[in-house]
PDB file of C-alpha atoms in Angstrom:
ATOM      1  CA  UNK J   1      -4.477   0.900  14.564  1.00  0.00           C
ATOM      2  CA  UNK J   2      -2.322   3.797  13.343  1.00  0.00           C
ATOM      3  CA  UNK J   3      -0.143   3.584  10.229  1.00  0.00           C
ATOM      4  CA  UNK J   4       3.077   3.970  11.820  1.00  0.00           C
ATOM      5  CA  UNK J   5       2.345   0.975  14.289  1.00  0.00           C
ATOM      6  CA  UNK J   6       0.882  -0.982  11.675  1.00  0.00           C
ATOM      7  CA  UNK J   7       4.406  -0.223   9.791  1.00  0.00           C
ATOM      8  CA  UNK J   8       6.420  -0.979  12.503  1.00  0.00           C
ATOM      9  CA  UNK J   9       4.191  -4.787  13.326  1.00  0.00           C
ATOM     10  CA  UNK J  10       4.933  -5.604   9.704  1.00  0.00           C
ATOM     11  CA  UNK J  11       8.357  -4.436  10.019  1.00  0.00           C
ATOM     12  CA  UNK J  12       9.191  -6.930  12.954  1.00  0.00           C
ATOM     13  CA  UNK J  13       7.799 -10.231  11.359  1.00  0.00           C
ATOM     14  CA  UNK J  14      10.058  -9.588   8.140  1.00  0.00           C
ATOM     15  CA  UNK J  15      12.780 -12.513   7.352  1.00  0.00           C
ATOM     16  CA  UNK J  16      16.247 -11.106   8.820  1.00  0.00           C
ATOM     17  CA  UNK J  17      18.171 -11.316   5.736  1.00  0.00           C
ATOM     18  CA  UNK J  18      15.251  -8.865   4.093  1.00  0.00           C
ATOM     19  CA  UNK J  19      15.573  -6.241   6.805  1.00  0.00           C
ATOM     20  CA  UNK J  20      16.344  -3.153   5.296  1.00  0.00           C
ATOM     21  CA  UNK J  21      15.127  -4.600   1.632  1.00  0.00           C
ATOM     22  CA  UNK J  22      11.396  -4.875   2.255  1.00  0.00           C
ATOM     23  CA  UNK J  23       9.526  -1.421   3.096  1.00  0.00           C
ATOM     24  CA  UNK J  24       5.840  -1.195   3.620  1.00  0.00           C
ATOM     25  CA  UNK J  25       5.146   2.772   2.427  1.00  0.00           C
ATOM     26  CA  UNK J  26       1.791   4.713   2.653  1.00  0.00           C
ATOM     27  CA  UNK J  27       2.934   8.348   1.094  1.00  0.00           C
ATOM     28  CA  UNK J  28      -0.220   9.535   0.662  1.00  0.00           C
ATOM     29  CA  UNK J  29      -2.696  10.691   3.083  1.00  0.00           C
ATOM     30  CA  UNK J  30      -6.726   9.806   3.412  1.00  0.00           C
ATOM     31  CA  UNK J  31      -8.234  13.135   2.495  1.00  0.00           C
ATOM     32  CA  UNK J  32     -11.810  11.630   1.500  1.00  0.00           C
ATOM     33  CA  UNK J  33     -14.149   9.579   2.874  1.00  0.00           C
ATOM     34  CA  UNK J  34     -14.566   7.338   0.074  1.00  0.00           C
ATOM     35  CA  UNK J  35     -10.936   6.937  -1.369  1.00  0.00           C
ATOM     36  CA  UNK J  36      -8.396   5.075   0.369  1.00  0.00           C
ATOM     37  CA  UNK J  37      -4.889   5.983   0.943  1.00  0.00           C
ATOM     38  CA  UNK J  38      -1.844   4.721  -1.105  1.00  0.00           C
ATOM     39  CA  UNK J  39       0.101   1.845   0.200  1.00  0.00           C
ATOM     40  CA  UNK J  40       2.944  -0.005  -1.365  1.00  0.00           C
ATOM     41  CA  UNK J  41       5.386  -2.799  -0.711  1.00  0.00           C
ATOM     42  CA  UNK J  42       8.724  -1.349  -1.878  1.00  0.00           C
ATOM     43  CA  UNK J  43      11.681  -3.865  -2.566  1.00  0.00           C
ATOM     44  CA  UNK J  44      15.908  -1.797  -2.782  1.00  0.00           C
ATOM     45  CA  UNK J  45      13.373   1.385  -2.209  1.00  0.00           C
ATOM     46  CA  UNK J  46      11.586   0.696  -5.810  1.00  0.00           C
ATOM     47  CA  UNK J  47       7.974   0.268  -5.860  1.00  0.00           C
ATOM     48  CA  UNK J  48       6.987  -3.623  -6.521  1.00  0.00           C
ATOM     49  CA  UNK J  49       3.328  -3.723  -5.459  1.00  0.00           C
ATOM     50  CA  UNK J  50       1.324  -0.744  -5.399  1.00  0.00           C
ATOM     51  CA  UNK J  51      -1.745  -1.679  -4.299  1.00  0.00           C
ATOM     52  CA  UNK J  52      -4.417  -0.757  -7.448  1.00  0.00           C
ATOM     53  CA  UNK J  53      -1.577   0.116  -9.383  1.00  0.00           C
ATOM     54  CA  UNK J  54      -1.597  -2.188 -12.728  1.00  0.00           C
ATOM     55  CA  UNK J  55       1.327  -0.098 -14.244  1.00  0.00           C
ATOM     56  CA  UNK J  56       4.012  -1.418 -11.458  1.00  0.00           C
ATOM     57  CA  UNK J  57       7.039  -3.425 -12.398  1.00  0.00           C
ATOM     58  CA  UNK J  58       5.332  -6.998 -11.836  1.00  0.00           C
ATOM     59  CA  UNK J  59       2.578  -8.527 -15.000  1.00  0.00           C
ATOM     60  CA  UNK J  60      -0.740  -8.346 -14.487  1.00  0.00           C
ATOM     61  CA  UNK J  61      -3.616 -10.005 -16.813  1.00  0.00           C
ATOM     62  CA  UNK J  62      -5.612  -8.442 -18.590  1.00  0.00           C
ATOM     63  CA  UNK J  63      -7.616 -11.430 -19.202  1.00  0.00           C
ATOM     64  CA  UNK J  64      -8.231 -14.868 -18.585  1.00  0.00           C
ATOM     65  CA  UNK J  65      -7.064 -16.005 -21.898  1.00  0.00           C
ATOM     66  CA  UNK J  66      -3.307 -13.789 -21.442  1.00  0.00           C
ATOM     67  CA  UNK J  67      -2.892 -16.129 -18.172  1.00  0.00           C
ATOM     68  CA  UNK J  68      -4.106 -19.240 -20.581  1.00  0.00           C
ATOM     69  CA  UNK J  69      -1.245 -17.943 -22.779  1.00  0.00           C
ATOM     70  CA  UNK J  70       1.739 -17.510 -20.483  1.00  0.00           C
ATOM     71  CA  UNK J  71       4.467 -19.508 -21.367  1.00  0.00           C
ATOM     72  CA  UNK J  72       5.597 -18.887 -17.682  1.00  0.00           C
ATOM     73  CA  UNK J  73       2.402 -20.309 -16.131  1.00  0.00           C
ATOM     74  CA  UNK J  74       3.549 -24.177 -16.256  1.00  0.00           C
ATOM     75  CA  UNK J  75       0.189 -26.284 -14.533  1.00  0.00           C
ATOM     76  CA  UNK J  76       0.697 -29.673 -13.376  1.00  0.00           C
ATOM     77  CA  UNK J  77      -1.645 -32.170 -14.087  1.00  0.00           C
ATOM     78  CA  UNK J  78      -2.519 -35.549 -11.896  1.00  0.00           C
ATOM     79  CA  UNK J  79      -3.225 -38.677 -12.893  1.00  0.00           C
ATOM     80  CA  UNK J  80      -6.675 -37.846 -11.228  1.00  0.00           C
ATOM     81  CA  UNK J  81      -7.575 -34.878 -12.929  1.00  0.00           C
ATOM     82  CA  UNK J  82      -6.363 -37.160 -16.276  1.00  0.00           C
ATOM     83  CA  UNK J  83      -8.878 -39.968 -15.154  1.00  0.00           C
ATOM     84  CA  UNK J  84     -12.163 -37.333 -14.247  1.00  0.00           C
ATOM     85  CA  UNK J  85     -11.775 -36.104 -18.076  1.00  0.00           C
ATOM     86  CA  UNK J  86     -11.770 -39.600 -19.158  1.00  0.00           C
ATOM     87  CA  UNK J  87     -14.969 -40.220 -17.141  1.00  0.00           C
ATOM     88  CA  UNK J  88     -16.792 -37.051 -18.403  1.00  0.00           C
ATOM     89  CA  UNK J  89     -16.073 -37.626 -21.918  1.00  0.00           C
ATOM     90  CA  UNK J  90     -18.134 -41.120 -21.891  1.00  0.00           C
ATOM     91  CA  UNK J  91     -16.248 -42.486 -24.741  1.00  0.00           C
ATOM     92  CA  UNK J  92     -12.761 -44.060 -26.368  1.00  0.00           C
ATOM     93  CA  UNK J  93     -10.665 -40.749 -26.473  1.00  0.00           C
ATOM     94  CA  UNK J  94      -6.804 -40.730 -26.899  1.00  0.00           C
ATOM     95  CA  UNK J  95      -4.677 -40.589 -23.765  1.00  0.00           C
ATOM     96  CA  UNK J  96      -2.646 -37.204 -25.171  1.00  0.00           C
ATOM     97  CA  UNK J  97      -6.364 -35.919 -26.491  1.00  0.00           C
ATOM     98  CA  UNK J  98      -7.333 -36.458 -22.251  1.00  0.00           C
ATOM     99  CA  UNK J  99      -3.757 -34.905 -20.822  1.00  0.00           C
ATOM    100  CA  UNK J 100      -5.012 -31.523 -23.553  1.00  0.00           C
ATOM    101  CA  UNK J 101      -8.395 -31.822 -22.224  1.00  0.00           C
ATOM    102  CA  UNK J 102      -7.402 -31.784 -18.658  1.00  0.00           C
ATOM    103  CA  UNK J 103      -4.636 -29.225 -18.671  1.00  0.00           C
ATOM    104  CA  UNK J 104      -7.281 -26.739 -20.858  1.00  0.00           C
ATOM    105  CA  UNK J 105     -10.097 -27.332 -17.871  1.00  0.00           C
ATOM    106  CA  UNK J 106      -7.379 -26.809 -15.067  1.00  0.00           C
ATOM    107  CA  UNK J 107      -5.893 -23.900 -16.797  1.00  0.00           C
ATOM    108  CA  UNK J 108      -9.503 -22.069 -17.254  1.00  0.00           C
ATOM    109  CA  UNK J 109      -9.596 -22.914 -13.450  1.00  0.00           C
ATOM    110  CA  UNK J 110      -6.090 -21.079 -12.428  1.00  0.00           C
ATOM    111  CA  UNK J 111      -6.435 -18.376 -14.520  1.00  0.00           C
ATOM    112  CA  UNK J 112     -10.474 -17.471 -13.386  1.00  0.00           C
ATOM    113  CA  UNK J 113      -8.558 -17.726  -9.335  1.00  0.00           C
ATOM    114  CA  UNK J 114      -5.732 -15.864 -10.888  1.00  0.00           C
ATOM    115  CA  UNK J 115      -8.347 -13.137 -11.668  1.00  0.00           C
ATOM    116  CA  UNK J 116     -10.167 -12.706  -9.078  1.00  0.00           C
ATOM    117  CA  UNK J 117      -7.180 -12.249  -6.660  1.00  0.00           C
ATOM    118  CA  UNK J 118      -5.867  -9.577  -9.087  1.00  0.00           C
ATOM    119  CA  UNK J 119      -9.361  -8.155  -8.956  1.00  0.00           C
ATOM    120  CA  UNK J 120      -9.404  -8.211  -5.170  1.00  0.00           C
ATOM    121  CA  UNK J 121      -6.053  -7.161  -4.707  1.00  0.00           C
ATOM    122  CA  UNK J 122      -6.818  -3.445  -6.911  1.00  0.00           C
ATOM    123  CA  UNK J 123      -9.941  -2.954  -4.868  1.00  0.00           C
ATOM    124  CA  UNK J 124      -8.264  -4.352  -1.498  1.00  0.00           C
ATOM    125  CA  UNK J 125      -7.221  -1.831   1.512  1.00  0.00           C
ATOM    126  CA  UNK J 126      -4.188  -2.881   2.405  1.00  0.00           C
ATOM    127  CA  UNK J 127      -4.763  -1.814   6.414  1.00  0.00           C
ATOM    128  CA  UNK J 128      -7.645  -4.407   6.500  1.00  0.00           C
ATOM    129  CA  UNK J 129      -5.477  -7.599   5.311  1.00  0.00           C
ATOM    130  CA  UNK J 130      -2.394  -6.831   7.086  1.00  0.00           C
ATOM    131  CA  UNK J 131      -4.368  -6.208  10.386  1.00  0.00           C
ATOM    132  CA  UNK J 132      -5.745  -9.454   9.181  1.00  0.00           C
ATOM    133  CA  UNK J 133      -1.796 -11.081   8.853  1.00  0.00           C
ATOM    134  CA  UNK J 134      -1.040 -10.102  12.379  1.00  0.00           C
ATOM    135  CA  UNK J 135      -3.692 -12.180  14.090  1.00  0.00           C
ATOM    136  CA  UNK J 136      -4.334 -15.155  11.634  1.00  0.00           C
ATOM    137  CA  UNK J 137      -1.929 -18.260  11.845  1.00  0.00           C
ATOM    138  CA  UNK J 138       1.163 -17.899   9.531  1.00  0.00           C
ATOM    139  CA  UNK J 139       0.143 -21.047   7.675  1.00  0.00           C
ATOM    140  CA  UNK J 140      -3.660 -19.278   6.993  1.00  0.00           C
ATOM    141  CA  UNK J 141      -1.536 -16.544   5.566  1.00  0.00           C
ATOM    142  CA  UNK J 142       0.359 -18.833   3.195  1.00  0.00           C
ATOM    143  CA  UNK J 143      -2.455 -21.048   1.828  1.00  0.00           C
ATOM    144  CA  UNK J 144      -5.245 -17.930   1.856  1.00  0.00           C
ATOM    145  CA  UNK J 145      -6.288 -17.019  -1.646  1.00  0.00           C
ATOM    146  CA  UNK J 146      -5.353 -13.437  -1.064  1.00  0.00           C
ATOM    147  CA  UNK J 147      -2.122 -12.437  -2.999  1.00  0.00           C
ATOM    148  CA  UNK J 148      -1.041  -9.919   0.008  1.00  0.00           C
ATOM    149  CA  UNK J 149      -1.469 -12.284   2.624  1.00  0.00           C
ATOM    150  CA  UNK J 150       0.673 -14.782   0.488  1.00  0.00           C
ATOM    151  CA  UNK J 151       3.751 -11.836   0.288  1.00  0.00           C
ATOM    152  CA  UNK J 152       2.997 -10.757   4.156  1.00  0.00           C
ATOM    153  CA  UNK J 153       3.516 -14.557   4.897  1.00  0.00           C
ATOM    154  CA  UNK J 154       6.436 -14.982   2.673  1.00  0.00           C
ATOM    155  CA  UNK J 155       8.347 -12.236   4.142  1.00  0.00           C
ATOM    156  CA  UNK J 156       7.719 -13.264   7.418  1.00  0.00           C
ATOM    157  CA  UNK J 157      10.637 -14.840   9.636  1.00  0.00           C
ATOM    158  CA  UNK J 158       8.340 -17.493  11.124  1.00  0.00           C
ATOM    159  CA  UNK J 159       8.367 -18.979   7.617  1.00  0.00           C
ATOM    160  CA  UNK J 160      11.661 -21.055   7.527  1.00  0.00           C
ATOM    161  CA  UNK J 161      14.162 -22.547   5.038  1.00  0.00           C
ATOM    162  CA  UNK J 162      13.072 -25.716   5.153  1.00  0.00           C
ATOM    163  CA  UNK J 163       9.287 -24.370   4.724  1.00  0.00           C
ATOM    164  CA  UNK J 164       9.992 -22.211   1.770  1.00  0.00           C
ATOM    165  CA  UNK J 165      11.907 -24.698  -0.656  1.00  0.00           C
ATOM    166  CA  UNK J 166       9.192 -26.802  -0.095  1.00  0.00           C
ATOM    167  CA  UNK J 167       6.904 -24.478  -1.879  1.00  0.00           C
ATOM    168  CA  UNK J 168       7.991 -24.674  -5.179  1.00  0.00           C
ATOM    169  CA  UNK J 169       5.983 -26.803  -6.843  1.00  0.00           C
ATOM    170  CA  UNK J 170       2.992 -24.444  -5.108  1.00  0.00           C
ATOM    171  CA  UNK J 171       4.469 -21.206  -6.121  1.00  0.00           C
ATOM    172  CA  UNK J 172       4.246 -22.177  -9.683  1.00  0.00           C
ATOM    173  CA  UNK J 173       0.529 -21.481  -9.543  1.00  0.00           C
ATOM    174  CA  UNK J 174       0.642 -18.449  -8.020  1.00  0.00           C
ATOM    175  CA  UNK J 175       0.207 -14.792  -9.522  1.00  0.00           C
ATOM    176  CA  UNK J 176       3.582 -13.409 -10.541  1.00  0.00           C
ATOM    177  CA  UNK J 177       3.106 -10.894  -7.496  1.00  0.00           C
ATOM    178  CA  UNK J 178       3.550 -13.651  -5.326  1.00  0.00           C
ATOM    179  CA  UNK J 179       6.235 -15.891  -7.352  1.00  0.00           C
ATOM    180  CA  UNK J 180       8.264 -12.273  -7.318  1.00  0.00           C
ATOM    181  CA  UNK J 181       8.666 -12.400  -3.415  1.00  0.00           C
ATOM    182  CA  UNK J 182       8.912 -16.306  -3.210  1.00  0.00           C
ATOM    183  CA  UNK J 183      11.987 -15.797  -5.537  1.00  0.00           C
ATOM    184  CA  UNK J 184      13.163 -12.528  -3.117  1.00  0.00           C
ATOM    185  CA  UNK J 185      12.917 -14.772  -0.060  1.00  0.00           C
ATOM    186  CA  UNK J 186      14.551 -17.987  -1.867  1.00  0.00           C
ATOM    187  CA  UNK J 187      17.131 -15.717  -3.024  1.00  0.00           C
ATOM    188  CA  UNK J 188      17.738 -14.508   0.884  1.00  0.00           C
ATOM    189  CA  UNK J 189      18.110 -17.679   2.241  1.00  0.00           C
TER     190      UNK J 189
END
C-alpha cells in the first residue's frame, strides 16, 4: 500500500477531538534498499515519536536499571505476587522484606518488557505495524506488546470514553511513549 493511502487509513480511525492534532509524517524518501524511510507521529505539528529517533521529546532508557529507577514508573503489586515470594523464599521472612522482594522481581520484569519494546520500536518499520493496525481487532492493538500499536489504538475513535478511563491503572506500566498519548487522548475527551 502506498504512503499517502496508508496516511489517509490512519488519518480516518483518529479520535474526532484529535483531528487536526495527530499527523502521521514520512518526509523522507526510500533511496536504498536496505534503509528504511523516516516516519513520525507528530502531535500541534512537533515531532513526538520518531521512529529510531532516541533524541525526541519523550524518555527513553538507556537501561534496565534507569527504568528500575524512575520515580514515575509506580508498579503495583498483588497479594499473589506477595504470596509466590513467600513460597520461593522457603523460610520466616518479614511481610515488608516480601512486599521489597516482590516489587524488585516485578520491576526487573517491566523494565526487561519495557526494553525490548523500545528495542523493537528503533528497529521497527512503521508501514509494517500500521498495515498491521488496520486489519487486527482494536482490542489486539491495545493489549499487543508493541508500543505503536498501543498509540495507533489509542488514537483511534473506536476506542471510547468509557474504554479509555478504564485504562489507567494499565497505562501506568506502559513506556512513557505510550502514557504520552493516553494522557493526549484523556486530555481530548
Amino acid at each position: 500500500m502506498s504512503w499517502s493511502k496508508l496516511k489517509q487509513q490512519l488519518e480516518g480511525f483518529l479520535s474526532p477531538a484529535l483531528h487536526g492534532r495527530v499527523e502521521y509524517r514520512a518526509p523522507g524518501y526510500r533511496y536504498l534498499p536496505d534503509k528504511s524511510g523516516i516516519c513520525y507521529i507528530a502531535v500541534d505539528k512537533k515531532n513526538i515519536l520518531n521512529m529510531g529517533d532516541k533524541a525526541n521529546a519523550i524518555k527513553w532508557y538507556q537501561t534496565e536499571l534507569d527504568i528500575k529507577n524512575d520515580p514515575d514508573i509506580q508498579i503495583p503489586i498483588s497479594n499473589d505476587e506477595i504470596e509466590a515470594v513467600r513460597q520461593a523464599a522457603k523460610g520466616p521472612v518479614p511481610e515488608e522484606r516480601l512486599i521489597v522482594m516482590a516489587r524488585s522481581r516485578k520491576s526487573t520484569e517491566h523494565a526487561k518488557e519495557l526494553m525490548s519494546a523500545q528495542a523493537a520500536l528503533s528497529k521497527s518499520n512503521f508501514i509494517v505495524v500500521a498495515n498491521k493496525f488496520l486489519t487486527t481487532p482494536i482490542e489486539e492493538s491495545l493489549e499487543s506488546d508493541d508500543m505503536v500499536l498501543n498509540v495507533l489504538a489509542l488514537v483511534d475513535r473506536r476506542v471510547g470514553k468509557k474504554r479509555i478511563l478504564s485504562m489507567a491503572e494499565k497505562m501506568r506500566l506502559k513506556h512513557p511513549v505510550v502514557q504520552y498519548f493516553y494522557e493526549l487522548r484523556r486530555g481530548a475527551l
